[in-house]
Tab-separated table of C-alpha atoms in Angstrom:
chain	number	residue	atom	x	y	z
C	1	MET	CA	-85.382	96.666	-75.259
C	2	ALA	CA	-87.998	99.255	-75.403
C	3	LYS	CA	-91.934	98.592	-74.325
C	4	ASN	CA	-92.825	98.985	-77.621
C	5	THR	CA	-91.394	96.706	-79.178
C	6	PHE	CA	-91.613	93.010	-79.911
C	7	SER	CA	-89.329	89.900	-80.228
C	8	VAL	CA	-88.980	87.281	-81.419
C	9	LEU	CA	-86.479	84.287	-82.191
C	10	PHE	CA	-86.276	81.373	-84.833
C	11	VAL	CA	-85.270	77.774	-83.007
C	12	CYS	CA	-83.872	74.759	-85.586
C	13	LEU	CA	-81.375	72.142	-84.972
C	14	GLY	CA	-78.452	73.751	-85.947
C	15	ASN	CA	-79.771	77.363	-87.088
C	16	ILE	CA	-78.423	76.562	-90.903
C	17	CYS	CA	-81.767	76.000	-92.909
C	18	ARG	CA	-84.805	76.222	-91.338
C	19	SER	CA	-84.150	78.870	-88.450
C	20	PRO	CA	-82.368	81.147	-90.425
C	21	ALA	CA	-84.519	81.795	-93.192
C	22	ALA	CA	-87.309	82.132	-91.265
C	23	ASP	CA	-85.617	85.710	-89.574
C	24	GLY	CA	-84.892	86.533	-93.474
C	25	VAL	CA	-88.410	86.309	-94.742
C	26	MET	CA	-89.658	88.116	-91.293
C	27	ARG	CA	-86.908	91.051	-91.420
C	28	THR	CA	-88.080	91.374	-95.068
C	29	LEU	CA	-92.271	91.306	-94.216
C	30	VAL	CA	-91.281	93.316	-91.077
C	31	ALA	CA	-89.218	96.329	-93.372
C	32	GLU	CA	-92.012	95.946	-96.055
C	33	ALA	CA	-95.068	96.429	-92.928
C	34	GLY	CA	-92.864	99.732	-91.826
C	35	TRP	CA	-92.319	97.798	-88.253
C	36	SER	CA	-88.374	97.531	-88.010
C	37	LYS	CA	-88.109	99.295	-85.353
C	38	ARG	CA	-90.640	97.813	-83.318
C	39	ILE	CA	-89.659	93.913	-83.931
C	40	GLU	CA	-86.707	92.129	-83.116
C	41	ILE	CA	-85.553	89.277	-84.905
C	42	ASP	CA	-82.922	86.845	-84.182
C	43	SER	CA	-82.463	83.332	-84.734
C	44	ALA	CA	-80.387	80.066	-83.218
C	45	GLY	CA	-79.904	76.700	-82.484
C	46	THR	CA	-80.870	74.211	-80.414
C	47	ALA	CA	-77.049	72.782	-81.014
C	48	GLY	CA	-74.402	74.640	-81.378
C	49	TRP	CA	-72.489	72.942	-84.332
C	50	HIS	CA	-72.369	75.575	-87.031
C	51	SER	CA	-72.069	78.507	-84.552
C	52	GLY	CA	-70.471	81.643	-87.074
C	53	LYS	CA	-71.508	79.893	-90.330
C	54	LEU	CA	-73.739	81.065	-92.851
C	55	PRO	CA	-76.611	79.780	-93.569
C	56	ASP	CA	-76.655	76.755	-95.813
C	57	PRO	CA	-75.633	78.531	-99.055
C	58	ARG	CA	-78.959	76.380	-100.812
C	59	MET	CA	-81.038	78.677	-98.497
C	60	ARG	CA	-79.641	81.468	-99.012
C	61	ALA	CA	-80.050	80.721	-103.511
C	62	ALA	CA	-83.155	79.475	-102.696
C	63	GLY	CA	-84.407	82.996	-100.308
C	64	LYS	CA	-82.469	85.122	-102.621
C	65	GLN	CA	-84.733	83.966	-105.635
C	66	ARG	CA	-87.757	85.277	-103.630
C	67	GLY	CA	-86.620	88.484	-102.374
C	68	HIS	CA	-85.096	87.626	-98.947
C	69	THR	CA	-81.471	87.793	-97.328
C	70	LEU	CA	-80.531	84.834	-95.510
C	71	ASP	CA	-77.099	86.398	-93.447
C	72	HIS	CA	-77.488	85.508	-90.035
C	73	CYS	CA	-74.645	84.270	-88.733
C	74	ALA	CA	-75.837	80.878	-86.584
C	75	ARG	CA	-75.581	80.920	-82.494
C	76	GLN	CA	-76.686	78.353	-80.599
C	77	ILE	CA	-79.587	78.947	-78.164
C	78	CYS	CA	-79.225	80.075	-74.691
C	79	ALA	CA	-81.162	80.481	-70.990
C	80	ASP	CA	-80.816	83.967	-71.302
C	81	ASP	CA	-82.312	83.877	-74.656
C	82	LEU	CA	-85.369	82.922	-72.022
C	83	GLU	CA	-85.700	85.908	-71.270
C	84	ARG	CA	-84.835	87.955	-73.329
C	85	PHE	CA	-87.596	87.199	-76.028
C	86	ASP	CA	-91.174	87.584	-75.903
C	87	LEU	CA	-91.940	84.281	-78.607
C	88	ILE	CA	-89.732	81.492	-79.469
C	89	LEU	CA	-90.851	79.535	-81.977
C	90	ALA	CA	-89.356	75.980	-82.895
C	91	MET	CA	-89.278	74.359	-85.762
C	92	ASP	CA	-90.312	70.851	-85.179
C	93	ARG	CA	-90.661	69.151	-82.068
C	94	GLU	CA	-87.161	67.567	-81.244
C	95	ASN	CA	-86.084	71.277	-80.642
C	96	LEU	CA	-89.149	72.049	-78.627
C	97	ARG	CA	-88.399	69.756	-76.711
C	98	ASP	CA	-84.575	71.428	-76.479
C	99	ILE	CA	-85.900	74.617	-75.573
C	100	GLU	CA	-88.075	73.427	-72.589
C	101	ALA	CA	-85.379	71.925	-71.028
C	102	LEU	CA	-83.118	74.930	-71.065
C	103	ASP	CA	-86.935	76.274	-69.019
C	104	ARG	CA	-86.228	74.389	-65.784
C	105	GLN	CA	-88.308	76.024	-64.230
C	106	ARG	CA	-90.986	76.785	-66.324
C	107	GLN	CA	-91.489	80.215	-66.591
C	108	HIS	CA	-91.428	80.386	-69.618
C	109	ARG	CA	-93.541	78.035	-71.528
C	110	SER	CA	-96.335	79.925	-73.427
C	111	LYS	CA	-93.986	82.043	-74.990
C	112	ILE	CA	-92.714	78.835	-76.478
C	113	ARG	CA	-93.820	77.121	-78.753
C	114	LEU	CA	-94.182	75.539	-82.268
C	115	PHE	CA	-93.519	78.300	-85.473
C	116	CYS	CA	-96.710	75.885	-87.473
C	117	ASP	CA	-98.610	77.400	-85.201
C	118	PHE	CA	-98.278	80.661	-87.190
C	119	CYS	CA	-99.492	79.287	-90.696
C	120	THR	CA	-102.908	79.988	-91.860
C	121	GLU	CA	-102.377	78.376	-95.815
C	122	HIS	CA	-99.999	75.196	-94.133
C	123	ALA	CA	-101.329	72.338	-92.332
C	124	MET	CA	-97.898	71.387	-91.372
C	125	TYR	CA	-97.094	70.906	-87.203
C	126	GLU	CA	-93.187	70.929	-88.475
C	127	VAL	CA	-91.472	72.858	-90.393
C	128	PRO	CA	-88.910	69.481	-92.433
C	129	ASP	CA	-85.491	69.618	-92.367
C	130	PRO	CA	-84.706	70.566	-96.285
C	131	TYR	CA	-80.612	69.884	-95.203
C	132	TYR	CA	-80.107	66.432	-96.366
C	133	GLY	CA	-82.852	66.968	-99.424
C	134	GLY	CA	-83.739	68.355	-102.927
C	135	PRO	CA	-84.239	72.035	-104.317
C	136	GLU	CA	-87.497	71.476	-103.565
C	137	ASP	CA	-87.482	70.696	-99.554
C	138	PHE	CA	-85.780	74.287	-99.599
C	139	GLU	CA	-88.659	75.878	-101.521
C	140	LYS	CA	-91.264	73.956	-99.290
C	141	VAL	CA	-89.402	75.594	-96.305
C	142	LEU	CA	-89.497	78.693	-97.519
C	143	ASP	CA	-93.004	78.475	-98.443
C	144	LEU	CA	-93.490	77.420	-95.338
C	145	MET	CA	-91.468	79.818	-93.711
C	146	GLU	CA	-93.623	83.129	-95.306
C	147	ASP	CA	-96.993	81.585	-94.620
C	148	GLY	CA	-95.955	81.541	-90.501
C	149	CYS	CA	-93.756	84.876	-90.369
C	150	ALA	CA	-96.675	86.896	-92.485
C	151	GLY	CA	-98.869	85.121	-89.736
C	152	ILE	CA	-96.473	86.195	-86.895
C	153	LEU	CA	-96.102	89.732	-88.238
C	154	ARG	CA	-100.242	90.121	-87.593
C	155	HIS	CA	-99.593	88.214	-84.188
C	156	ALA	CA	-97.164	91.465	-83.520
C	157	GLN	CA	-99.941	94.171	-85.002
C	158	SER	CA	-102.197	93.438	-82.561
C	159	LEU	CA	-100.417	93.817	-79.061
């Protein structure tokens, strides 16, 4: 990766709802800002149950209604991701602990953070998992994604 780029990895449990939503929203915002060649975006799950699958159809439909394409195929986070990405964002504290467990030497702690650290319009500490919820839960997640991803873009542009 070139030095003039910034890379971000979004992480949730299964990589089919929250983190691919962040991936898709971030891609939309980055493209609109003309920064597609300067920001690398990916997502992963702490568990590999859904590896190779598209995001949950309910999340894809909700994202599409807002103009976001959610087409990332699920994958599991690996230790190499800690080296590769400049910022690794966990959707909740359990995901954060799982990511930190991959960092046995504690070399990457400064770049492992909670996604909601970048939200400015919502006072949430974690992104709730919408998987067992209704349509309103998927909408709430997208509200958080649009807020936090805007903050992440501002952060990347300030570097």
